[in-house]
PDB file of C-alpha atoms and ligand atoms in Angstrom:
ATOM      1  CA  MET A 236      -8.102 -16.379  -5.163  1.00  0.00           C
ATOM      2  CA  LYS A 237      -4.665 -15.168  -4.100  1.00  0.00           C
ATOM      3  CA  ASP A 238      -3.786 -14.465  -0.487  1.00  0.00           C
ATOM      4  CA  LYS A 239      -4.427 -11.038   0.950  1.00  0.00           C
ATOM      5  CA  LEU A 240      -1.893  -8.289   1.546  1.00  0.00           C
ATOM      6  CA  VAL A 241      -2.289  -6.000   4.561  1.00  0.00           C
ATOM      7  CA  ILE A 242      -0.025  -2.962   4.817  1.00  0.00           C
ATOM      8  CA  GLY A 243       0.179  -0.590   7.781  1.00  0.00           C
ATOM      9  CA  ASN A 244       1.109   3.003   6.926  1.00  0.00           C
ATOM     10  CA  TRP A 245       2.211   4.655  10.152  1.00  0.00           C
ATOM     11  CA  LYS A 246       2.696   8.038   8.435  1.00  0.00           C
ATOM     12  CA  MET A 247       4.587  10.543  10.639  1.00  0.00           C
ATOM     13  CA  ASN A 248       3.494   9.054  13.949  1.00  0.00           C
ATOM     14  CA  LYS A 249       5.102   7.479  17.038  1.00  0.00           C
ATOM     15  CA  ASN A 250       8.233   8.334  18.949  1.00  0.00           C
ATOM     16  CA  PHE A 251      11.055   5.791  19.057  1.00  0.00           C
ATOM     17  CA  GLU A 252       9.807   4.033  22.175  1.00  0.00           C
ATOM     18  CA  GLU A 253       6.236   3.828  20.920  1.00  0.00           C
ATOM     19  CA  ALA A 254       7.435   2.519  17.569  1.00  0.00           C
ATOM     20  CA  GLU A 255       9.422  -0.222  19.270  1.00  0.00           C
ATOM     21  CA  GLU A 256       6.453  -1.120  21.462  1.00  0.00           C
ATOM     22  CA  LEU A 257       4.136  -1.413  18.459  1.00  0.00           C
ATOM     23  CA  LEU A 258       6.653  -3.548  16.566  1.00  0.00           C
ATOM     24  CA  GLU A 259       7.087  -5.746  19.596  1.00  0.00           C
ATOM     25  CA  ASP A 260       3.343  -6.151  20.188  1.00  0.00           C
ATOM     26  CA  ILE A 261       2.678  -7.072  16.575  1.00  0.00           C
ATOM     27  CA  ALA A 262       5.660  -9.418  16.331  1.00  0.00           C
ATOM     28  CA  GLU A 263       4.678 -11.135  19.558  1.00  0.00           C
ATOM     29  CA  ALA A 264       1.027 -11.574  18.577  1.00  0.00           C
ATOM     30  CA  LEU A 265       1.861 -12.900  15.122  1.00  0.00           C
ATOM     31  CA  GLU A 266       4.265 -15.463  16.569  1.00  0.00           C
ATOM     32  CA  ASP A 267       1.416 -17.925  17.145  1.00  0.00           C
ATOM     33  CA  TRP A 268      -0.322 -17.364  13.832  1.00  0.00           C
ATOM     34  CA  VAL A 269       0.050 -19.447  10.733  1.00  0.00           C
ATOM     35  CA  LEU A 270      -0.456 -16.642   8.270  1.00  0.00           C
ATOM     36  CA  ARG A 271      -1.602 -16.921   4.684  1.00  0.00           C
ATOM     37  CA  SER A 272      -1.745 -13.189   4.216  1.00  0.00           C
ATOM     38  CA  THR A 273       1.324 -11.018   3.758  1.00  0.00           C
ATOM     39  CA  VAL A 274       1.686  -8.342   6.425  1.00  0.00           C
ATOM     40  CA  VAL A 275       3.818  -5.248   5.868  1.00  0.00           C
ATOM     41  CA  LEU A 276       4.616  -2.420   8.289  1.00  0.00           C
ATOM     42  CA  CYS A 277       5.671   0.992   6.972  1.00  0.00           C
ATOM     43  CA  PRO A 278       7.136   3.073   9.795  1.00  0.00           C
ATOM     44  CA  PRO A 279       8.898   6.423   9.313  1.00  0.00           C
ATOM     45  CA  PHE A 280      12.488   6.304   7.933  1.00  0.00           C
ATOM     46  CA  PRO A 281      14.372   6.533  11.258  1.00  0.00           C
ATOM     47  CA  TYR A 282      12.672   3.386  12.556  1.00  0.00           C
ATOM     48  CA  LEU A 283      13.105   1.274   9.435  1.00  0.00           C
ATOM     49  CA  GLU A 284      16.267  -0.485  10.444  1.00  0.00           C
ATOM     50  CA  MET A 285      14.814  -1.427  13.807  1.00  0.00           C
ATOM     51  CA  ALA A 286      11.648  -2.576  12.028  1.00  0.00           C
ATOM     52  CA  THR A 287      13.533  -4.758   9.548  1.00  0.00           C
ATOM     53  CA  ASP A 288      15.395  -6.351  12.478  1.00  0.00           C
ATOM     54  CA  TYR A 289      12.080  -7.202  14.096  1.00  0.00           C
ATOM     55  CA  ALA A 290      10.743  -8.446  10.771  1.00  0.00           C
ATOM     56  CA  ASP A 291      13.765 -10.691  10.192  1.00  0.00           C
ATOM     57  CA  GLU A 292      13.524 -12.164  13.636  1.00  0.00           C
ATOM     58  CA  SER A 293       9.759 -12.650  13.431  1.00  0.00           C
ATOM     59  CA  GLY A 294       9.529 -13.961   9.885  1.00  0.00           C
ATOM     60  CA  HIS A 295       5.817 -13.063   9.988  1.00  0.00           C
ATOM     61  CA  PHE A 296       5.902  -9.629   8.442  1.00  0.00           C
ATOM     62  CA  ALA A 297       7.941  -7.482   6.080  1.00  0.00           C
ATOM     63  CA  CYS A 298       8.840  -3.796   6.112  1.00  0.00           C
ATOM     64  CA  GLY A 299       8.038  -1.004   3.770  1.00  0.00           C
ATOM     65  CA  ALA A 300       8.985   2.661   3.442  1.00  0.00           C
ATOM     66  CA  GLN A 301       6.505   5.467   2.888  1.00  0.00           C
ATOM     67  CA  ASN A 302       8.449   7.237   0.156  1.00  0.00           C
ATOM     68  CA  CYS A 303      11.757   7.280  -1.704  1.00  0.00           C
ATOM     69  CA  ALA A 304      13.761   9.703  -3.830  1.00  0.00           C
ATOM     70  CA  GLU A 305      13.202   9.959  -7.554  1.00  0.00           C
ATOM     71  CA  PHE A 306      16.982  10.129  -8.032  1.00  0.00           C
ATOM     72  CA  GLU A 307      19.501   7.344  -7.814  1.00  0.00           C
ATOM     73  CA  ASP A 308      22.018   9.135  -5.560  1.00  0.00           C
ATOM     74  CA  GLY A 309      23.904  12.384  -5.209  1.00  0.00           C
ATOM     75  CA  ALA A 310      23.386  15.918  -3.938  1.00  0.00           C
ATOM     76  CA  TYR A 311      19.714  15.751  -2.941  1.00  0.00           C
ATOM     77  CA  THR A 312      19.709  16.892   0.661  1.00  0.00           C
ATOM     78  CA  GLY A 313      17.068  15.237   2.769  1.00  0.00           C
ATOM     79  CA  GLU A 314      16.245  12.464   0.320  1.00  0.00           C
ATOM     80  CA  VAL A 315      16.477   8.694   0.799  1.00  0.00           C
ATOM     81  CA  SER A 316      17.232   6.482  -2.187  1.00  0.00           C
ATOM     82  CA  ALA A 317      15.645   3.202  -3.172  1.00  0.00           C
ATOM     83  CA  LYS A 318      19.063   1.569  -2.879  1.00  0.00           C
ATOM     84  CA  MET A 319      19.433   2.750   0.726  1.00  0.00           C
ATOM     85  CA  LEU A 320      16.030   1.291   1.513  1.00  0.00           C
ATOM     86  CA  HIS A 321      17.028  -1.990  -0.076  1.00  0.00           C
ATOM     87  CA  ASP A 322      20.269  -2.012   1.921  1.00  0.00           C
ATOM     88  CA  VAL A 323      18.386  -1.894   5.233  1.00  0.00           C
ATOM     89  CA  GLY A 324      16.056  -4.709   4.228  1.00  0.00           C
ATOM     90  CA  VAL A 325      13.012  -2.809   3.015  1.00  0.00           C
ATOM     91  CA  GLN A 326      10.873  -4.884   0.644  1.00  0.00           C
ATOM     92  CA  PHE A 327       7.958  -2.551  -0.146  1.00  0.00           C
ATOM     93  CA  CYS A 328       7.582   1.199  -0.649  1.00  0.00           C
ATOM     94  CA  ILE A 329       4.452   3.332  -0.849  1.00  0.00           C
ATOM     95  CA  VAL A 330       4.535   5.615  -3.888  1.00  0.00           C
ATOM     96  CA  GLY A 331       2.242   8.505  -4.720  1.00  0.00           C
ATOM     97  CA  HIS A 332       0.221   8.611  -1.538  1.00  0.00           C
ATOM     98  CA  SER A 333      -2.339  11.420  -1.836  1.00  0.00           C
ATOM     99  CA  GLU A 334      -0.658  13.262   1.037  1.00  0.00           C
ATOM    100  CA  ARG A 335       2.589  13.347  -0.995  1.00  0.00           C
ATOM    101  CA  ARG A 336       0.713  14.477  -4.086  1.00  0.00           C
ATOM    102  CA  LYS A 337      -1.038  17.208  -2.090  1.00  0.00           C
ATOM    103  CA  TYR A 338       1.647  18.528   0.280  1.00  0.00           C
ATOM    104  CA  PHE A 339       4.780  17.786  -1.745  1.00  0.00           C
ATOM    105  CA  GLY A 340       3.436  18.355  -5.232  1.00  0.00           C
ATOM    106  CA  GLU A 341       4.317  14.906  -6.539  1.00  0.00           C
ATOM    107  CA  SER A 342       3.296  14.378 -10.146  1.00  0.00           C
ATOM    108  CA  SER A 343       2.983  11.278 -12.281  1.00  0.00           C
ATOM    109  CA  GLU A 344       6.379  12.099 -13.747  1.00  0.00           C
ATOM    110  CA  ASN A 345       8.045  12.027 -10.317  1.00  0.00           C
ATOM    111  CA  LEU A 346       6.182   8.863  -9.418  1.00  0.00           C
ATOM    112  CA  SER A 347       7.138   6.938 -12.530  1.00  0.00           C
ATOM    113  CA  LYS A 348      10.823   7.624 -11.764  1.00  0.00           C
ATOM    114  CA  LYS A 349      10.387   6.395  -8.200  1.00  0.00           C
ATOM    115  CA  VAL A 350       8.645   3.255  -9.425  1.00  0.00           C
ATOM    116  CA  ASN A 351      11.543   2.536 -11.816  1.00  0.00           C
ATOM    117  CA  LEU A 352      14.181   2.961  -9.116  1.00  0.00           C
ATOM    118  CA  LEU A 353      12.286   0.803  -6.651  1.00  0.00           C
ATOM    119  CA  LEU A 354      11.932  -2.014  -9.151  1.00  0.00           C
ATOM    120  CA  GLU A 355      15.643  -1.757 -10.033  1.00  0.00           C
ATOM    121  CA  ASN A 356      16.356  -2.250  -6.327  1.00  0.00           C
ATOM    122  CA  ASP A 357      14.003  -5.207  -5.854  1.00  0.00           C
ATOM    123  CA  ILE A 358      11.484  -3.226  -3.827  1.00  0.00           C
ATOM    124  CA  ILE A 359       7.770  -3.610  -4.529  1.00  0.00           C
ATOM    125  CA  PRO A 360       6.132  -0.242  -5.241  1.00  0.00           C
ATOM    126  CA  VAL A 361       2.727   0.152  -3.597  1.00  0.00           C
ATOM    127  CA  PHE A 362       1.295   2.667  -6.005  1.00  0.00           C
ATOM    128  CA  CYS A 363      -1.529   4.800  -4.607  1.00  0.00           C
ATOM    129  CA  CYS A 364      -4.298   6.255  -6.717  1.00  0.00           C
ATOM    130  CA  GLY A 365      -7.675   7.756  -5.954  1.00  0.00           C
ATOM    131  CA  GLU A 366     -10.015  10.615  -6.691  1.00  0.00           C
ATOM    132  CA  LEU A 367     -10.872  13.740  -4.697  1.00  0.00           C
ATOM    133  CA  GLN A 368     -14.348  14.254  -3.277  1.00  0.00           C
ATOM    134  CA  ASN A 369     -15.376  16.761  -5.948  1.00  0.00           C
ATOM    135  CA  GLU A 370     -14.061  14.506  -8.710  1.00  0.00           C
ATOM    136  CA  ARG A 371     -16.365  11.754  -7.476  1.00  0.00           C
ATOM    137  CA  GLU A 372     -19.246  14.193  -7.178  1.00  0.00           C
ATOM    138  CA  HIS A 373     -18.748  14.977 -10.849  1.00  0.00           C
ATOM    139  CA  GLY A 374     -18.520  11.316 -11.821  1.00  0.00           C
ATOM    140  CA  LYS A 375     -14.850  11.648 -12.792  1.00  0.00           C
ATOM    141  CA  GLN A 376     -13.408   8.973 -10.500  1.00  0.00           C
ATOM    142  CA  PHE A 377     -12.709   6.429 -13.235  1.00  0.00           C
ATOM    143  CA  ASP A 378     -11.016   8.970 -15.513  1.00  0.00           C
ATOM    144  CA  VAL A 379      -8.841  10.239 -12.659  1.00  0.00           C
ATOM    145  CA  VAL A 380      -7.726   6.805 -11.489  1.00  0.00           C
ATOM    146  CA  SER A 381      -7.157   5.584 -15.013  1.00  0.00           C
ATOM    147  CA  ALA A 382      -4.944   8.606 -15.820  1.00  0.00           C
ATOM    148  CA  GLN A 383      -2.938   8.216 -12.595  1.00  0.00           C
ATOM    149  CA  ILE A 384      -2.232   4.549 -13.326  1.00  0.00           C
ATOM    150  CA  LYS A 385      -1.477   4.962 -17.012  1.00  0.00           C
ATOM    151  CA  GLU A 386       0.839   7.940 -16.483  1.00  0.00           C
ATOM    152  CA  ALA A 387       2.920   6.452 -13.689  1.00  0.00           C
ATOM    153  CA  LEU A 388       2.881   2.727 -14.418  1.00  0.00           C
ATOM    154  CA  PHE A 389       2.054   1.776 -17.968  1.00  0.00           C
ATOM    155  CA  HIS A 390       5.548   2.439 -19.280  1.00  0.00           C
ATOM    156  CA  LEU A 391       6.599  -0.701 -17.377  1.00  0.00           C
ATOM    157  CA  THR A 392       7.199  -3.994 -19.103  1.00  0.00           C
ATOM    158  CA  ALA A 393       5.001  -6.938 -18.127  1.00  0.00           C
ATOM    159  CA  GLU A 394       7.908  -8.430 -16.145  1.00  0.00           C
ATOM    160  CA  GLN A 395       8.195  -5.215 -14.153  1.00  0.00           C
ATOM    161  CA  PHE A 396       4.478  -4.668 -13.688  1.00  0.00           C
ATOM    162  CA  GLU A 397       4.191  -8.128 -12.102  1.00  0.00           C
ATOM    163  CA  HIS A 398       6.064  -6.683  -9.097  1.00  0.00           C
ATOM    164  CA  VAL A 399       3.749  -3.732  -8.541  1.00  0.00           C
ATOM    165  CA  VAL A 400       0.919  -3.416  -6.019  1.00  0.00           C
ATOM    166  CA  ILE A 401      -1.856  -0.869  -6.544  1.00  0.00           C
ATOM    167  CA  ALA A 402      -3.718   0.745  -3.653  1.00  0.00           C
ATOM    168  CA  TYR A 403      -7.004   2.462  -4.411  1.00  0.00           C
ATOM    169  CA  GLU A 404      -7.403   5.211  -1.834  1.00  0.00           C
ATOM    170  CA  PRO A 405     -10.262   7.617  -2.473  1.00  0.00           C
ATOM    171  CA  VAL A 406      -8.884  10.855  -1.039  1.00  0.00           C
ATOM    172  CA  TRP A 407     -12.207  11.734   0.609  1.00  0.00           C
ATOM    173  CA  ALA A 408     -11.948   8.547   2.679  1.00  0.00           C
ATOM    174  CA  ILE A 409      -8.391   8.986   3.997  1.00  0.00           C
ATOM    175  CA  GLY A 410      -8.314   9.783   7.698  1.00  0.00           C
ATOM    176  CA  THR A 411     -11.870  11.081   7.556  1.00  0.00           C
ATOM    177  CA  GLY A 412     -13.796   8.143   8.946  1.00  0.00           C
ATOM    178  CA  LEU A 413     -15.699   8.020   5.649  1.00  0.00           C
ATOM    179  CA  THR A 414     -15.114   4.683   3.967  1.00  0.00           C
ATOM    180  CA  ALA A 415     -15.943   3.767   0.408  1.00  0.00           C
ATOM    181  CA  SER A 416     -18.801   1.307   0.534  1.00  0.00           C
ATOM    182  CA  PRO A 417     -17.821  -2.255  -0.366  1.00  0.00           C
ATOM    183  CA  LYS A 418     -19.752  -1.726  -3.613  1.00  0.00           C
ATOM    184  CA  GLN A 419     -17.863   1.482  -4.474  1.00  0.00           C
ATOM    185  CA  ALA A 420     -14.536  -0.182  -3.679  1.00  0.00           C
ATOM    186  CA  GLU A 421     -15.338  -3.298  -5.682  1.00  0.00           C
ATOM    187  CA  GLU A 422     -16.488  -1.256  -8.652  1.00  0.00           C
ATOM    188  CA  MET A 423     -13.215   0.695  -8.762  1.00  0.00           C
ATOM    189  CA  HIS A 424     -11.053  -2.354  -8.105  1.00  0.00           C
ATOM    190  CA  ALA A 425     -12.726  -4.247 -10.936  1.00  0.00           C
ATOM    191  CA  PHE A 426     -12.152  -1.229 -13.178  1.00  0.00           C
ATOM    192  CA  ILE A 427      -8.445  -1.132 -12.256  1.00  0.00           C
ATOM    193  CA  ARG A 428      -8.090  -4.846 -12.938  1.00  0.00           C
ATOM    194  CA  THR A 429      -9.648  -4.413 -16.364  1.00  0.00           C
ATOM    195  CA  LEU A 430      -7.208  -1.592 -17.126  1.00  0.00           C
ATOM    196  CA  ALA A 431      -4.313  -3.849 -16.152  1.00  0.00           C
ATOM    197  CA  GLU A 432      -5.757  -6.676 -18.212  1.00  0.00           C
ATOM    198  CA  LYS A 433      -5.987  -4.550 -21.343  1.00  0.00           C
ATOM    199  CA  GLN A 434      -2.354  -3.506 -20.956  1.00  0.00           C
ATOM    200  CA  TYR A 435      -0.719  -6.660 -19.608  1.00  0.00           C
ATOM    201  CA  GLY A 436      -3.093  -9.555 -20.204  1.00  0.00           C
ATOM    202  CA  THR A 437      -5.350 -11.712 -18.075  1.00  0.00           C
ATOM    203  CA  GLU A 438      -2.816 -13.585 -15.990  1.00  0.00           C
ATOM    204  CA  ILE A 439      -0.875 -10.546 -14.800  1.00  0.00           C
ATOM    205  CA  ALA A 440      -4.105  -8.671 -14.104  1.00  0.00           C
ATOM    206  CA  TYR A 441      -5.460 -11.601 -12.119  1.00  0.00           C
ATOM    207  CA  ASN A 442      -2.313 -11.816 -10.009  1.00  0.00           C
ATOM    208  CA  LEU A 443      -2.171  -8.069  -9.356  1.00  0.00           C
ATOM    209  CA  HIS A 444      -2.833  -7.122  -5.723  1.00  0.00           C
ATOM    210  CA  ILE A 445      -5.269  -4.216  -5.577  1.00  0.00           C
ATOM    211  CA  LEU A 446      -5.591  -2.903  -2.025  1.00  0.00           C
ATOM    212  CA  TYR A 447      -8.248  -0.651  -0.578  1.00  0.00           C
ATOM    213  CA  GLY A 448      -7.235   2.257   1.678  1.00  0.00           C
ATOM    214  CA  GLY A 449      -9.222   4.988   3.374  1.00  0.00           C
ATOM    215  CA  SER A 450     -10.620   4.616   6.899  1.00  0.00           C
ATOM    216  CA  CYS A 451     -10.406   0.849   6.689  1.00  0.00           C
ATOM    217  CA  ASN A 452     -10.683  -0.442  10.251  1.00  0.00           C
ATOM    218  CA  ALA A 453     -11.376  -3.472  12.396  1.00  0.00           C
ATOM    219  CA  GLN A 454     -15.140  -3.039  11.914  1.00  0.00           C
ATOM    220  CA  ASN A 455     -15.334  -2.683   8.144  1.00  0.00           C
ATOM    221  CA  ALA A 456     -12.289  -4.660   6.952  1.00  0.00           C
ATOM    222  CA  LEU A 457     -14.025  -8.016   6.608  1.00  0.00           C
ATOM    223  CA  GLU A 458     -16.778  -6.736   4.364  1.00  0.00           C
ATOM    224  CA  LEU A 459     -14.314  -4.827   2.190  1.00  0.00           C
ATOM    225  CA  PHE A 460     -11.939  -7.796   1.943  1.00  0.00           C
ATOM    226  CA  MET A 461     -14.821 -10.063   0.950  1.00  0.00           C
ATOM    227  CA  GLN A 462     -15.221  -8.200  -2.339  1.00  0.00           C
ATOM    228  CA  PRO A 463     -13.767 -10.324  -5.126  1.00  0.00           C
ATOM    229  CA  ASN A 464     -11.402  -7.639  -6.414  1.00  0.00           C
ATOM    230  CA  VAL A 465     -10.235  -6.316  -3.040  1.00  0.00           C
ATOM    231  CA  ASP A 466      -6.955  -8.083  -2.304  1.00  0.00           C
ATOM    232  CA  GLY A 467      -6.241  -6.481   1.045  1.00  0.00           C
ATOM    233  CA  GLY A 468      -5.805  -3.054   2.581  1.00  0.00           C
ATOM    234  CA  LEU A 469      -3.488  -0.110   3.059  1.00  0.00           C
ATOM    235  CA  ILE A 470      -4.248   0.904   6.613  1.00  0.00           C
ATOM    236  CA  GLY A 471      -3.394   4.289   8.151  1.00  0.00           C
ATOM    237  CA  GLY A 472      -4.916   5.240  11.500  1.00  0.00           C
ATOM    238  CA  ALA A 473      -5.966   1.722  12.418  1.00  0.00           C
ATOM    239  CA  SER A 474      -2.415   0.428  11.985  1.00  0.00           C
ATOM    240  CA  LEU A 475      -1.188   2.513  14.904  1.00  0.00           C
ATOM    241  CA  LYS A 476      -2.793   0.300  17.539  1.00  0.00           C
ATOM    242  CA  ALA A 477      -1.667  -3.305  17.659  1.00  0.00           C
ATOM    243  CA  ASN A 478      -5.106  -4.709  18.473  1.00  0.00           C
ATOM    244  CA  ASP A 479      -6.872  -2.837  15.694  1.00  0.00           C
ATOM    245  CA  PHE A 480      -4.246  -3.807  13.142  1.00  0.00           C
ATOM    246  CA  LEU A 481      -4.286  -7.428  14.274  1.00  0.00           C
ATOM    247  CA  ALA A 482      -8.081  -7.505  13.925  1.00  0.00           C
ATOM    248  CA  ILE A 483      -7.689  -6.317  10.328  1.00  0.00           C
ATOM    249  CA  ILE A 484      -5.126  -9.036   9.647  1.00  0.00           C
ATOM    250  CA  GLU A 485      -7.567 -11.511  11.155  1.00  0.00           C
ATOM    251  CA  ALA A 486     -10.266 -10.288   8.756  1.00  0.00           C
ATOM    252  CA  ALA A 487      -7.893 -10.883   5.839  1.00  0.00           C
ATOM    253  CA  GLU A 488      -7.145 -14.356   7.150  1.00  0.00           C
ATOM    254  CA  THR A 489     -10.840 -15.157   7.565  1.00  0.00           C
ATOM    255  CA  VAL A 490     -11.616 -14.271   3.959  1.00  0.00           C
ATOM    256  CA  GLY A 491      -8.519 -16.085   2.731  1.00  0.00           C
ATOM    257  CA  LYS A 492      -9.650 -19.277   4.429  1.00  0.00           C
ATOM    258  CA  GLU A 493     -13.167 -19.117   3.040  1.00  0.00           C
ATOM    259  CA  GLU A 494     -12.001 -19.098  -0.559  1.00  0.00           C
TER     260      GLU A 494
HETATM  261  P1  PGA B 506      -6.499   5.943   6.958  1.00  0.00           P
HETATM  262  O1  PGA B 506      -5.259   6.172   5.957  1.00  0.00           O
HETATM  263  O2  PGA B 506      -6.641   4.444   7.119  1.00  0.00           O
HETATM  264  O3  PGA B 506      -6.094   6.627   8.223  1.00  0.00           O
HETATM  265  O4  PGA B 506      -7.694   6.543   6.314  1.00  0.00           O
HETATM  266  C1  PGA B 506      -5.012   5.311   4.889  1.00  0.00           C
HETATM  267  C2  PGA B 506      -3.815   5.799   4.135  1.00  0.00           C
HETATM  268  O5  PGA B 506      -3.641   7.015   4.050  1.00  0.00           O
HETATM  269  O6  PGA B 506      -2.998   5.005   3.628  1.00  0.00           O
END
């Protein structure tokens, strides 16, 4: 099995000093580790350049953004382009987080443009998908996730799709303390892998990283990461404290070593 990928999504949290402290704590702790997993930190835009400096110096983690513009450049006040992110050393970018879909009205059409621009700029899109509570209650979770993936990603060529990460984040589990059970996560991850296989073939589907996100924490990470189709996590709240995030990385490392 491939190595795990653990991504911290800081969302709109931390002041400058706190951000620096968290970067420092994580960089310092990881100094002694021989990591198999890939660790990525996604702070807010204003801290990205500082974060990529820390990442370069540490060599133990990479940096990601939480969003990018769907346009290449130009008169789009307030937007940040994929090229700008690339220029400051960003290697990953979250796309289509449910909070962006909900509060900023992002549609599959917007997301597919963002994915294209990120790939053109050598940034790995971390594409988020997941159903709402009532969609699960009505047994629609597979239809919803399948539509989200097909609409935003399946226009890509196989060569492009190889550089995409998918994060399954059931919306009812994000920031709520409710986690999908390992069985629910595994079931959806296996479904996503089969979708990818049908479109892009066995090898690309096998190599695809499918992350779980939604109240993943130091207590439940190991059991989630032990599921055969769970290739790591997209961590929100628990990535804001160095010790919690490090414990999650440790869980990823533990599973990685057992394989
Ligand atoms: P959470 O957030 O871990 O706080 O539930 C995950 C996410 O939104 O990416």
